[in-house]
Amino acid sequence: MAELPASLLILNGKSTDNLPLREAIMLLREEGMTIHVRVTWEKGDAARY
């Protein structure tokens, strides 16, 4: 795989129990992608990331 830039994934707190999403992130990481995950809890959190 060509070297790709790191990705930042910002999730709503309700998305954290989404098993297919978690599995997809794990698979991409196993394939060598760098994925940083941040979770929002309060209004305005996404803007801070």
Coordinates of C-alpha atoms in Angstrom, one line a residue:
M1 CA 0.0 0.0 0.0
A2 CA 1.3 3.5 -0.8
E3 CA 2.1 5.6 2.2
L4 CA -1.0 7.6 3.1
P5 CA -1.3 10.6 5.5
A6 CA -2.7 9.9 8.9
S7 CA -6.5 10.2 9.2
L8 CA -8.5 11.8 11.9
L9 CA -12.0 10.3 12.6
I10 CA -14.3 12.4 14.8
L11 CA -17.2 10.4 16.2
N12 CA -20.3 11.3 18.1
G13 CA -20.2 9.5 21.5
K14 CA -23.2 7.4 20.4
S15 CA -21.1 5.9 17.6
T16 CA -18.6 4.2 19.9
D17 CA -20.7 1.0 20.2
N18 CA -21.0 0.6 16.4
L19 CA -19.3 -2.8 15.9
P20 CA -19.0 -2.6 12.1
L21 CA -17.3 0.8 12.4
R22 CA -14.9 -0.5 15.0
E23 CA -14.0 -3.5 12.9
A24 CA -13.4 -1.4 9.8
I25 CA -11.0 0.9 11.8
M26 CA -9.1 -2.1 13.2
L27 CA -8.8 -3.6 9.7
L28 CA -7.5 -0.4 8.2
R29 CA -5.0 -0.1 11.0
E30 CA -3.9 -3.7 10.5
E31 CA -3.3 -2.8 6.8
G32 CA -0.9 0.0 7.9
M33 CA -3.1 3.0 8.0
T34 CA -2.7 5.5 10.8
I35 CA -6.2 6.5 12.1
H36 CA -6.7 8.7 15.1
V37 CA -10.1 8.5 16.6
R38 CA -11.6 11.3 18.7
V39 CA -15.0 11.1 20.4
T40 CA -17.3 14.1 21.0
W41 CA -19.2 14.3 24.3
E42 CA -20.2 18.0 24.5
K43 CA -21.3 20.6 22.0
G44 CA -18.3 22.2 20.5
D45 CA -16.0 19.2 20.9
A46 CA -15.6 18.6 17.1
A47 CA -14.4 22.2 16.6
R48 CA -11.6 21.5 19.1
Y49 CA -10.3 18.6 17.1

